[in-house]
Amino acid sequence: MYAQMVKSEATQDDPEALAAFQARIDAGEKIEPKEWMPEGYRKTLIRQIGQHAHSEIVGQLPEGNWITRAPTLERKAILLAKVQDEAGHGLYLYCAAETLGVSRDELTEALLAGKMKYSSIFNYPTLTWADIGAVGWLVDGAAIMNQVPLQRTSFGPYSRAMIRICKEESFHQRQGFDIMRKMANGTKAQRHMAQDALNRFWYPSLMMFGPSDKDSVHSAQSMAWKIKMNTNDELRQKFVDQTVPQAEYLGLTVPDPDLRWNAEKGGYDFSEPDWTEFFEVLKGNGPCNAERLAARQKAWDDGAWVRDGLMAHAAKQRSAPIAAE
Amino acid sequence: MSAEWPLWEIFIRGQHGLNHRHVGSLHAPDAELAMRHARDVYTRRNEGVSIWVVPSSAITASSPSEKGPMFEPSQDKVYRHPSFFDIPDEIGHM
């Protein structure tokens, strides 16, 4: 997902306090920032929410790439609004992470130093306009699968950020589907572009949910703490079941020869993505990892004088009336 | 490294004349920019007709560990709720 393979931190707290904490979570209570929480809960959440926030921000890059080249003024305005939403989602999430005692600048620096990650999906390039459709339809569609249950997560500020995000996310998926629909009903060349975008984004989208449950060792603690609400395989299955009929409607073919409806389980059987590729992308060897981080680093460095200058201006304004007296 | 922009808490009054409500926080160098950022971050879908920005450092919060002494005394004053009193049916709405 936007937060893939978040390792649960070990916790070494008093067993009695831990049990009382778990009882609060089991009773459906929300945990608020200043309340007692196990160190492992705090650290796992910082990592997960931080990774989610970084994904929103880095996720602006592949789409921002097409703002100046959108085919019509209307598409351009829509894409601009969508990318602006992603910035907003990043900010809601950084704020939620900050309530746990980490600062936004610390999070940004951890990302730039390679100590924190963002979703693997944003390391793939957006080569054609149809890719913008595929990103909205598939990538935002996969994100929604994960984010809707996270609205019920146990940590109050995270839950509230998710509620805001989910309200806005549906626009993102629909605008993507709308682009795909236009392309799929267009000229032969446009149909070909739509199919090509689906071919390239299908497996990377399936990877967004993280490795198979049998290889996902950190899930149990996070699920007990309600900071992970479903297993990776559950969400992936749900995503495939929802998306295949949409692809059929578009007249596009999902690039999986083994995709089949399984009446017995009431869902599709489908091929696993190439997990070797997934781990390579996470290690930094995907097609765009270096480019994405370089863009973030450049924005951080080039913005330094603006951040400093505005602070200096604010300090000057504060002291001005005193100087005048 | 430069100093981080301070944190502001954002309160928004929605369309229907209700109280300003806390919606989240953001970083800004001063109140004027906090206001502009609040507009962009928290009212992109016409959520508000008025914004307050308050430095987070100016907020004093009740302590979670004193939740008991702070709020429990109100629990044994059920007579504050109108349903505590029986009103005969013949009286009708009161």
Short mmCIF file of C-alpha atoms in Angstrom, two decimals:
data_model
loop_
_atom_site.label_atom_id
_atom_site.label_comp_id
_atom_site.label_asym_id
_atom_site.label_seq_id
_atom_site.Cartn_x
_atom_site.Cartn_y
_atom_site.Cartn_z
CA MET A 1 0.00 0.00 0.00
CA TYR A 2 1.11 3.60 0.40
CA ALA A 3 2.76 2.23 3.52
CA GLN A 4 4.35 -1.04 2.42
CA MET A 5 6.17 -3.44 4.68
CA VAL A 6 6.09 -1.23 7.73
CA LYS A 7 7.97 -3.20 10.33
CA SER A 8 6.29 -3.36 13.72
CA GLU A 9 8.67 -2.08 16.36
CA ALA A 10 9.34 -4.31 19.33
CA THR A 11 7.91 -2.98 22.51
CA GLN A 12 9.41 -3.33 25.98
CA ASP A 13 6.78 -1.85 28.20
CA ASP A 14 5.27 -2.99 31.44
CA PRO A 15 3.03 -6.03 30.62
CA GLU A 16 0.19 -4.69 32.76
CA ALA A 17 0.19 -1.31 31.01
CA LEU A 18 0.34 -3.12 27.66
CA ALA A 19 -2.68 -5.25 28.53
CA ALA A 20 -4.66 -2.18 29.63
CA PHE A 21 -3.71 -0.43 26.40
CA GLN A 22 -4.77 -3.45 24.32
CA ALA A 23 -8.09 -3.55 26.20
CA ARG A 24 -8.76 0.08 25.25
CA ILE A 25 -8.09 -0.73 21.60
CA ASP A 26 -10.24 -3.86 21.71
CA ALA A 27 -13.06 -1.76 23.19
CA GLY A 28 -12.86 0.51 20.13
CA GLU A 29 -11.48 3.52 22.00
CA LYS A 30 -9.34 6.01 20.09
CA ILE A 31 -5.82 6.66 21.34
CA GLU A 32 -4.98 10.37 21.47
CA PRO A 33 -1.49 11.92 21.21
CA LYS A 34 -0.78 12.82 24.82
CA GLU A 35 -2.09 9.56 26.26
CA TRP A 36 0.19 6.72 27.28
CA MET A 37 1.08 4.36 24.46
CA PRO A 38 3.67 1.61 24.05
CA GLU A 39 6.91 2.79 22.47
CA GLY A 40 6.48 0.22 19.70
CA TYR A 41 3.03 1.61 18.86
CA ARG A 42 4.43 5.13 18.65
CA LYS A 43 7.43 4.17 16.52
CA THR A 44 5.47 1.92 14.16
CA LEU A 45 2.91 4.67 13.62
CA ILE A 46 5.57 7.32 12.95
CA ARG A 47 7.06 5.04 10.33
CA GLN A 48 3.72 4.11 8.77
CA ILE A 49 2.13 7.58 8.73
CA GLY A 50 5.44 9.13 7.62
CA GLN A 51 5.73 6.67 4.75
CA HIS A 52 2.14 7.36 3.77
CA ALA A 53 2.79 11.14 3.84
CA HIS A 54 5.96 10.80 1.76
CA SER A 55 3.99 8.73 -0.78
CA GLU A 56 1.43 11.51 -1.19
CA ILE A 57 4.16 14.07 -1.78
CA VAL A 58 6.36 11.96 -4.08
CA GLY A 59 3.17 10.82 -5.83
CA GLN A 60 2.76 14.36 -7.15
CA LEU A 61 5.83 13.93 -9.36
CA PRO A 62 4.64 11.36 -11.94
CA GLU A 63 1.36 13.25 -12.39
CA GLY A 64 2.86 16.73 -12.22
CA ASN A 65 4.89 15.58 -15.22
CA TRP A 66 1.71 15.86 -17.35
CA ILE A 67 0.16 19.12 -16.12
CA THR A 68 1.76 21.21 -18.85
CA ARG A 69 0.92 18.61 -21.51
CA ALA A 70 -2.67 17.74 -20.63
CA PRO A 71 -4.71 17.48 -23.87
CA THR A 72 -7.30 20.17 -23.01
CA LEU A 73 -7.59 23.14 -20.68
CA GLU A 74 -10.28 21.31 -18.71
CA ARG A 75 -8.12 18.18 -18.24
CA LYS A 76 -5.26 20.42 -17.19
CA ALA A 77 -7.35 22.22 -14.55
CA ILE A 78 -8.65 18.88 -13.23
CA LEU A 79 -5.16 17.36 -13.02
CA LEU A 80 -3.83 20.48 -11.30
CA ALA A 81 -6.61 20.23 -8.69
CA LYS A 82 -5.88 16.56 -8.19
CA VAL A 83 -2.16 17.09 -7.69
CA GLN A 84 -2.94 19.92 -5.26
CA ASP A 85 -5.13 17.49 -3.30
CA GLU A 86 -2.16 15.11 -3.02
CA ALA A 87 -0.12 17.91 -1.44
CA GLY A 88 -2.98 18.48 1.00
CA HIS A 89 -3.13 14.76 1.83
CA GLY A 90 0.60 14.76 2.52
CA LEU A 91 0.16 17.71 4.88
CA TYR A 92 -2.75 16.11 6.81
CA LEU A 93 -0.57 13.04 7.33
CA TYR A 94 2.60 14.90 8.34
CA CYS A 95 0.50 16.73 10.94
CA ALA A 96 -0.83 13.42 12.28
CA ALA A 97 2.74 12.05 12.51
CA GLU A 98 3.91 15.19 14.28
CA THR A 99 1.49 14.60 17.15
CA LEU A 100 3.67 11.56 17.97
CA GLY A 101 6.71 13.68 18.69
CA VAL A 102 8.57 13.84 15.39
CA SER A 103 8.87 17.06 13.37
CA ARG A 104 7.99 17.46 9.72
CA ASP A 105 11.53 18.54 8.85
CA GLU A 106 12.90 15.43 10.56
CA LEU A 107 10.58 13.28 8.45
CA THR A 108 11.61 15.07 5.25
CA GLU A 109 15.28 14.64 6.10
CA ALA A 110 14.79 10.94 6.86
CA LEU A 111 13.21 10.53 3.40
CA LEU A 112 16.05 12.37 1.68
CA ALA A 113 18.64 10.34 3.60
CA GLY A 114 16.97 7.13 2.41
CA LYS A 115 15.98 6.15 5.96
CA MET A 116 12.27 6.32 5.18
CA LYS A 117 10.44 5.00 2.14
CA TYR A 118 7.49 5.91 -0.05
CA SER A 119 5.26 3.57 -2.04
CA SER A 120 7.02 1.53 -4.75
CA ILE A 121 4.40 2.55 -7.31
CA PHE A 122 5.77 6.08 -7.71
CA ASN A 123 9.05 4.73 -9.03
CA TYR A 124 7.40 3.90 -12.34
CA PRO A 125 7.35 6.48 -15.15
CA THR A 126 4.25 8.09 -16.68
CA LEU A 127 5.10 7.84 -20.37
CA THR A 128 1.82 8.80 -22.07
CA TRP A 129 -1.38 10.68 -21.24
CA ALA A 130 -3.14 7.33 -20.80
CA ASP A 131 -0.78 6.65 -17.87
CA ILE A 132 -2.43 9.54 -16.02
CA GLY A 133 -5.73 7.73 -16.52
CA ALA A 134 -4.23 4.45 -15.31
CA VAL A 135 -2.70 6.09 -12.23
CA GLY A 136 -6.01 7.64 -11.16
CA TRP A 137 -8.05 4.53 -11.91
CA LEU A 138 -5.66 1.84 -10.60
CA VAL A 139 -3.26 3.51 -8.19
CA ASP A 140 -5.82 5.71 -6.46
CA GLY A 141 -8.27 2.80 -6.65
CA ALA A 142 -5.79 0.59 -4.79
CA ALA A 143 -5.10 3.37 -2.29
CA ILE A 144 -8.83 3.71 -1.54
CA MET A 145 -9.02 -0.04 -0.78
CA ASN A 146 -6.53 0.48 2.02
CA GLN A 147 -7.58 3.91 3.22
CA VAL A 148 -11.27 3.25 3.70
CA PRO A 149 -10.71 0.68 6.50
CA LEU A 150 -7.95 2.88 7.99
CA GLN A 151 -10.60 5.46 8.82
CA ARG A 152 -11.31 3.13 11.77
CA THR A 153 -7.69 2.91 12.89
CA SER A 154 -7.02 3.22 16.63
CA PHE A 155 -4.90 6.38 16.56
CA GLY A 156 -7.20 9.44 16.59
CA PRO A 157 -5.19 11.89 14.45
CA TYR A 158 -4.46 9.19 11.82
CA SER A 159 -8.10 8.20 11.69
CA ARG A 160 -9.22 11.82 11.26
CA ALA A 161 -6.66 12.42 8.49
CA MET A 162 -7.94 9.29 6.72
CA ILE A 163 -11.54 10.49 6.93
CA ARG A 164 -10.61 13.76 5.22
CA ILE A 165 -8.53 11.96 2.61
CA CYS A 166 -11.22 9.41 1.75
CA LYS A 167 -13.75 12.19 1.20
CA GLU A 168 -11.48 13.61 -1.49
CA GLU A 169 -10.04 10.44 -2.99
CA SER A 170 -13.06 9.31 -4.96
CA PHE A 171 -12.68 12.31 -7.29
CA HIS A 172 -9.15 11.08 -8.06
CA GLN A 173 -10.20 7.61 -9.08
CA ARG A 174 -13.13 8.81 -11.16
CA GLN A 175 -11.06 11.37 -13.06
CA GLY A 176 -8.62 8.55 -13.92
CA PHE A 177 -11.39 6.22 -15.06
CA ASP A 178 -12.87 9.03 -17.13
CA ILE A 179 -9.56 9.52 -18.96
CA MET A 180 -9.35 5.76 -19.61
CA ARG A 181 -12.91 5.67 -20.88
CA LYS A 182 -12.26 8.51 -23.31
CA MET A 183 -9.10 6.83 -24.57
CA ALA A 184 -10.68 3.37 -24.78
CA ASN A 185 -13.52 4.79 -26.91
CA GLY A 186 -11.20 6.89 -29.04
CA THR A 187 -9.14 6.17 -32.14
CA LYS A 188 -7.24 2.93 -32.61
CA ALA A 189 -4.04 4.66 -31.48
CA GLN A 190 -5.76 5.97 -28.34
CA ARG A 191 -7.17 2.52 -27.52
CA HIS A 192 -3.70 1.13 -27.94
CA MET A 193 -2.30 3.73 -25.51
CA ALA A 194 -4.97 2.85 -22.92
CA GLN A 195 -4.18 -0.87 -23.21
CA ASP A 196 -0.45 -0.17 -22.98
CA ALA A 197 -0.96 1.89 -19.81
CA LEU A 198 -2.99 -0.94 -18.24
CA ASN A 199 -0.29 -3.43 -19.23
CA ARG A 200 2.41 -1.44 -17.50
CA PHE A 201 0.47 -0.40 -14.37
CA TRP A 202 -1.41 -3.62 -13.58
CA TYR A 203 1.32 -5.55 -11.70
CA PRO A 204 2.90 -2.51 -10.02
CA SER A 205 -0.62 -1.71 -8.72
CA LEU A 206 -0.96 -5.22 -7.29
CA MET A 207 2.42 -4.75 -5.60
CA MET A 208 1.10 -1.70 -3.75
CA PHE A 209 -0.58 -3.98 -1.21
CA GLY A 210 2.77 -5.44 -0.17
CA PRO A 211 4.02 -9.04 -0.18
CA SER A 212 1.79 -12.05 0.30
CA ASP A 213 0.51 -12.68 3.82
CA LYS A 214 2.67 -15.78 4.12
CA ASP A 215 5.77 -13.57 3.70
CA SER A 216 4.48 -10.62 5.68
CA VAL A 217 5.91 -11.14 9.14
CA HIS A 218 5.01 -7.83 10.76
CA SER A 219 1.27 -7.87 10.33
CA ALA A 220 0.10 -9.53 13.54
CA GLN A 221 1.16 -6.84 16.04
CA SER A 222 -0.03 -4.01 13.78
CA MET A 223 -3.39 -5.71 13.31
CA ALA A 224 -3.80 -6.21 17.07
CA TRP A 225 -3.10 -2.50 17.55
CA LYS A 226 -5.54 -1.63 14.73
CA ILE A 227 -3.01 0.30 12.71
CA LYS A 228 -3.36 -2.28 9.95
CA MET A 229 -6.94 -3.31 9.36
CA ASN A 230 -6.76 -6.01 6.67
CA THR A 231 -4.13 -8.40 5.40
CA ASN A 232 -2.28 -7.62 2.16
CA ASP A 233 -3.87 -10.55 0.32
CA GLU A 234 -7.41 -9.66 1.40
CA LEU A 235 -7.06 -6.15 0.01
CA ARG A 236 -5.35 -7.34 -3.18
CA GLN A 237 -8.16 -9.82 -3.84
CA LYS A 238 -10.75 -7.12 -3.27
CA PHE A 239 -8.95 -4.78 -5.65
CA VAL A 240 -8.79 -7.40 -8.42
CA ASP A 241 -12.46 -8.33 -7.98
CA GLN A 242 -13.47 -4.69 -8.25
CA THR A 243 -11.18 -3.75 -11.14
CA VAL A 244 -11.55 -6.64 -13.60
CA PRO A 245 -15.21 -5.86 -14.49
CA GLN A 246 -14.25 -2.20 -14.95
CA ALA A 247 -11.49 -3.21 -17.39
CA GLU A 248 -14.03 -5.38 -19.24
CA TYR A 249 -16.41 -2.43 -19.47
CA LEU A 250 -13.61 -0.40 -21.03
CA GLY A 251 -12.95 -3.20 -23.52
CA LEU A 252 -9.39 -3.55 -22.23
CA THR A 253 -7.59 -6.77 -21.39
CA VAL A 254 -5.98 -7.36 -18.01
CA PRO A 255 -2.45 -8.57 -18.81
CA ASP A 256 -2.79 -11.89 -17.01
CA PRO A 257 -3.43 -15.07 -19.04
CA ASP A 258 -4.29 -16.95 -15.83
CA LEU A 259 -6.97 -14.54 -14.69
CA ARG A 260 -10.19 -16.52 -14.14
CA TRP A 261 -13.42 -16.20 -12.20
CA ASN A 262 -13.49 -18.73 -9.39
CA ALA A 263 -17.14 -19.33 -8.56
CA GLU A 264 -16.27 -21.40 -5.52
CA LYS A 265 -14.42 -18.62 -3.72
CA GLY A 266 -16.54 -15.88 -5.29
CA GLY A 267 -13.51 -14.01 -6.61
CA TYR A 268 -10.92 -14.05 -9.37
CA ASP A 269 -7.84 -16.25 -9.45
CA PHE A 270 -4.92 -14.18 -10.69
CA SER A 271 -1.14 -14.25 -11.11
CA GLU A 272 1.10 -12.82 -8.43
CA PRO A 273 3.27 -9.89 -9.43
CA ASP A 274 7.01 -10.41 -9.77
CA TRP A 275 8.15 -10.01 -6.15
CA THR A 276 11.83 -9.88 -7.13
CA GLU A 277 11.03 -6.71 -9.06
CA PHE A 278 9.14 -5.35 -6.06
CA PHE A 279 12.08 -5.84 -3.69
CA GLU A 280 14.47 -4.33 -6.23
CA VAL A 281 12.27 -1.22 -6.49
CA LEU A 282 12.14 -0.96 -2.68
CA LYS A 283 15.94 -1.22 -2.57
CA GLY A 284 16.15 1.80 -4.83
CA ASN A 285 16.62 0.06 -8.17
CA GLY A 286 13.30 0.88 -9.84
CA PRO A 287 13.11 2.85 -13.09
CA CYS A 288 12.63 6.25 -11.40
CA ASN A 289 13.90 5.97 -7.79
CA ALA A 290 16.94 8.18 -8.38
CA GLU A 291 14.93 10.75 -10.33
CA ARG A 292 12.20 11.00 -7.67
CA LEU A 293 14.60 11.47 -4.77
CA ALA A 294 16.68 13.94 -6.76
CA ALA A 295 13.52 16.00 -7.43
CA ARG A 296 12.66 16.02 -3.70
CA GLN A 297 16.23 16.93 -2.77
CA LYS A 298 16.26 19.77 -5.29
CA ALA A 299 12.94 21.15 -4.04
CA TRP A 300 14.23 21.00 -0.44
CA ASP A 301 17.55 22.69 -1.28
CA ASP A 302 16.09 25.31 -3.63
CA GLY A 303 13.37 26.16 -1.12
CA ALA A 304 15.76 26.72 1.80
CA TRP A 305 16.24 30.44 1.16
CA VAL A 306 12.47 30.93 0.94
CA ARG A 307 11.85 29.15 4.25
CA ASP A 308 14.67 31.11 5.93
CA GLY A 309 13.67 34.42 4.35
CA LEU A 310 10.06 34.14 5.50
CA MET A 311 11.18 33.28 9.04
CA ALA A 312 13.50 36.32 9.06
CA HIS A 313 10.65 38.50 7.78
CA ALA A 314 8.30 37.18 10.48
CA ALA A 315 10.91 37.89 13.19
CA LYS A 316 11.42 41.41 11.84
CA GLN A 317 7.67 42.10 11.80
CA ARG A 318 7.37 40.92 15.41
CA SER A 319 10.14 43.19 16.60
CA ALA A 320 9.15 46.22 14.49
CA PRO A 321 6.54 47.74 16.86
CA ILE A 322 8.93 47.44 19.81
CA ALA A 323 11.70 49.19 17.90
CA ALA A 324 9.33 52.02 16.99
CA GLU A 325 8.36 52.74 20.60
CA MET B 1 19.80 23.40 9.32
CA SER B 2 17.29 26.26 9.32
CA ALA B 3 14.68 26.76 12.02
CA GLU B 4 11.40 24.97 11.31
CA TRP B 5 8.32 27.09 10.69
CA PRO B 6 6.14 27.10 13.82
CA LEU B 7 2.96 25.05 14.07
CA TRP B 8 -0.54 26.61 13.91
CA GLU B 9 -3.90 25.09 14.80
CA ILE B 10 -6.66 25.78 12.30
CA PHE B 11 -10.33 26.36 13.12
CA ILE B 12 -13.02 26.70 10.46
CA ARG B 13 -16.65 27.82 10.56
CA GLY B 14 -18.68 25.88 8.02
CA GLN B 15 -21.58 27.08 5.92
CA HIS B 16 -24.34 26.56 8.41
CA GLY B 17 -23.54 29.08 11.12
CA LEU B 18 -22.06 26.58 13.59
CA ASN B 19 -19.05 27.24 15.81
CA HIS B 20 -15.53 27.30 14.45
CA ARG B 21 -14.25 23.75 14.59
CA HIS B 22 -10.70 22.44 14.85
CA VAL B 23 -9.76 20.84 11.52
CA GLY B 24 -6.01 20.26 11.84
CA SER B 25 -2.71 22.05 11.94
CA LEU B 26 -0.01 23.35 9.60
CA HIS B 27 3.37 25.09 9.58
CA ALA B 28 3.75 28.75 8.63
CA PRO B 29 6.24 31.52 9.44
CA ASP B 30 3.57 33.99 10.58
CA ALA B 31 -0.19 34.46 11.02
CA GLU B 32 -0.74 35.95 7.58
CA LEU B 33 0.81 32.97 5.80
CA ALA B 34 -0.84 30.54 8.20
CA MET B 35 -4.14 32.03 7.02
CA ARG B 36 -3.27 31.60 3.33
CA HIS B 37 -2.03 28.06 3.84
CA ALA B 38 -5.15 27.20 5.86
CA ARG B 39 -7.29 28.33 2.95
CA ASP B 40 -5.38 26.09 0.53
CA VAL B 41 -5.06 23.07 2.82
CA TYR B 42 -8.43 23.01 4.57
CA THR B 43 -11.02 24.76 2.36
CA ARG B 44 -10.38 23.41 -1.14
CA ARG B 45 -13.97 22.18 -1.32
CA ASN B 46 -15.77 25.20 0.00
CA GLU B 47 -15.74 23.86 3.57
CA GLY B 48 -15.62 27.22 5.29
CA VAL B 49 -16.78 30.81 5.51
CA SER B 50 -14.36 31.86 8.25
CA ILE B 51 -10.91 30.75 9.46
CA TRP B 52 -9.09 31.19 12.78
CA VAL B 53 -5.37 30.43 13.04
CA VAL B 54 -3.80 30.05 16.49
CA PRO B 55 -0.16 29.31 17.35
CA SER B 56 -0.13 25.75 18.75
CA SER B 57 2.13 26.97 21.55
CA ALA B 58 -0.70 29.25 22.74
CA ILE B 59 -3.03 26.33 23.50
CA THR B 60 -3.27 24.91 27.00
CA ALA B 61 -4.77 21.42 26.98
CA SER B 62 -6.28 19.37 29.77
CA SER B 63 -4.08 16.49 30.78
CA PRO B 64 -5.13 12.93 29.83
CA SER B 65 -4.00 11.64 33.24
CA GLU B 66 -6.48 13.98 34.97
CA LYS B 67 -9.37 12.82 32.81
CA GLY B 68 -11.05 11.19 35.84
CA PRO B 69 -11.08 14.10 38.34
CA MET B 70 -11.80 16.50 35.49
CA PHE B 71 -14.86 14.92 33.89
CA GLU B 72 -16.26 12.24 36.17
CA PRO B 73 -18.01 14.64 38.58
CA SER B 74 -20.57 15.43 35.89
CA GLN B 75 -21.59 11.78 35.61
CA ASP B 76 -23.51 11.69 38.93
CA LYS B 77 -25.60 14.73 38.08
CA VAL B 78 -28.10 12.94 35.88
CA TYR B 79 -30.81 15.42 36.95
CA ARG B 80 -29.19 17.88 34.55
CA HIS B 81 -30.74 15.87 31.72
CA PRO B 82 -34.44 16.59 31.13
CA SER B 83 -35.23 12.87 30.84
CA PHE B 84 -34.56 12.57 34.59
CA PHE B 85 -38.01 14.01 35.32
CA ASP B 86 -41.32 12.25 34.70
CA ILE B 87 -43.88 14.48 33.07
CA PRO B 88 -47.45 13.09 33.04
CA ASP B 89 -48.76 12.25 29.56
CA GLU B 90 -51.73 14.62 30.04
CA ILE B 91 -49.31 17.55 30.19
CA GLY B 92 -48.04 16.86 26.68
CA HIS B 93 -44.93 18.50 25.33
CA MET B 94 -42.75 20.41 27.80
#
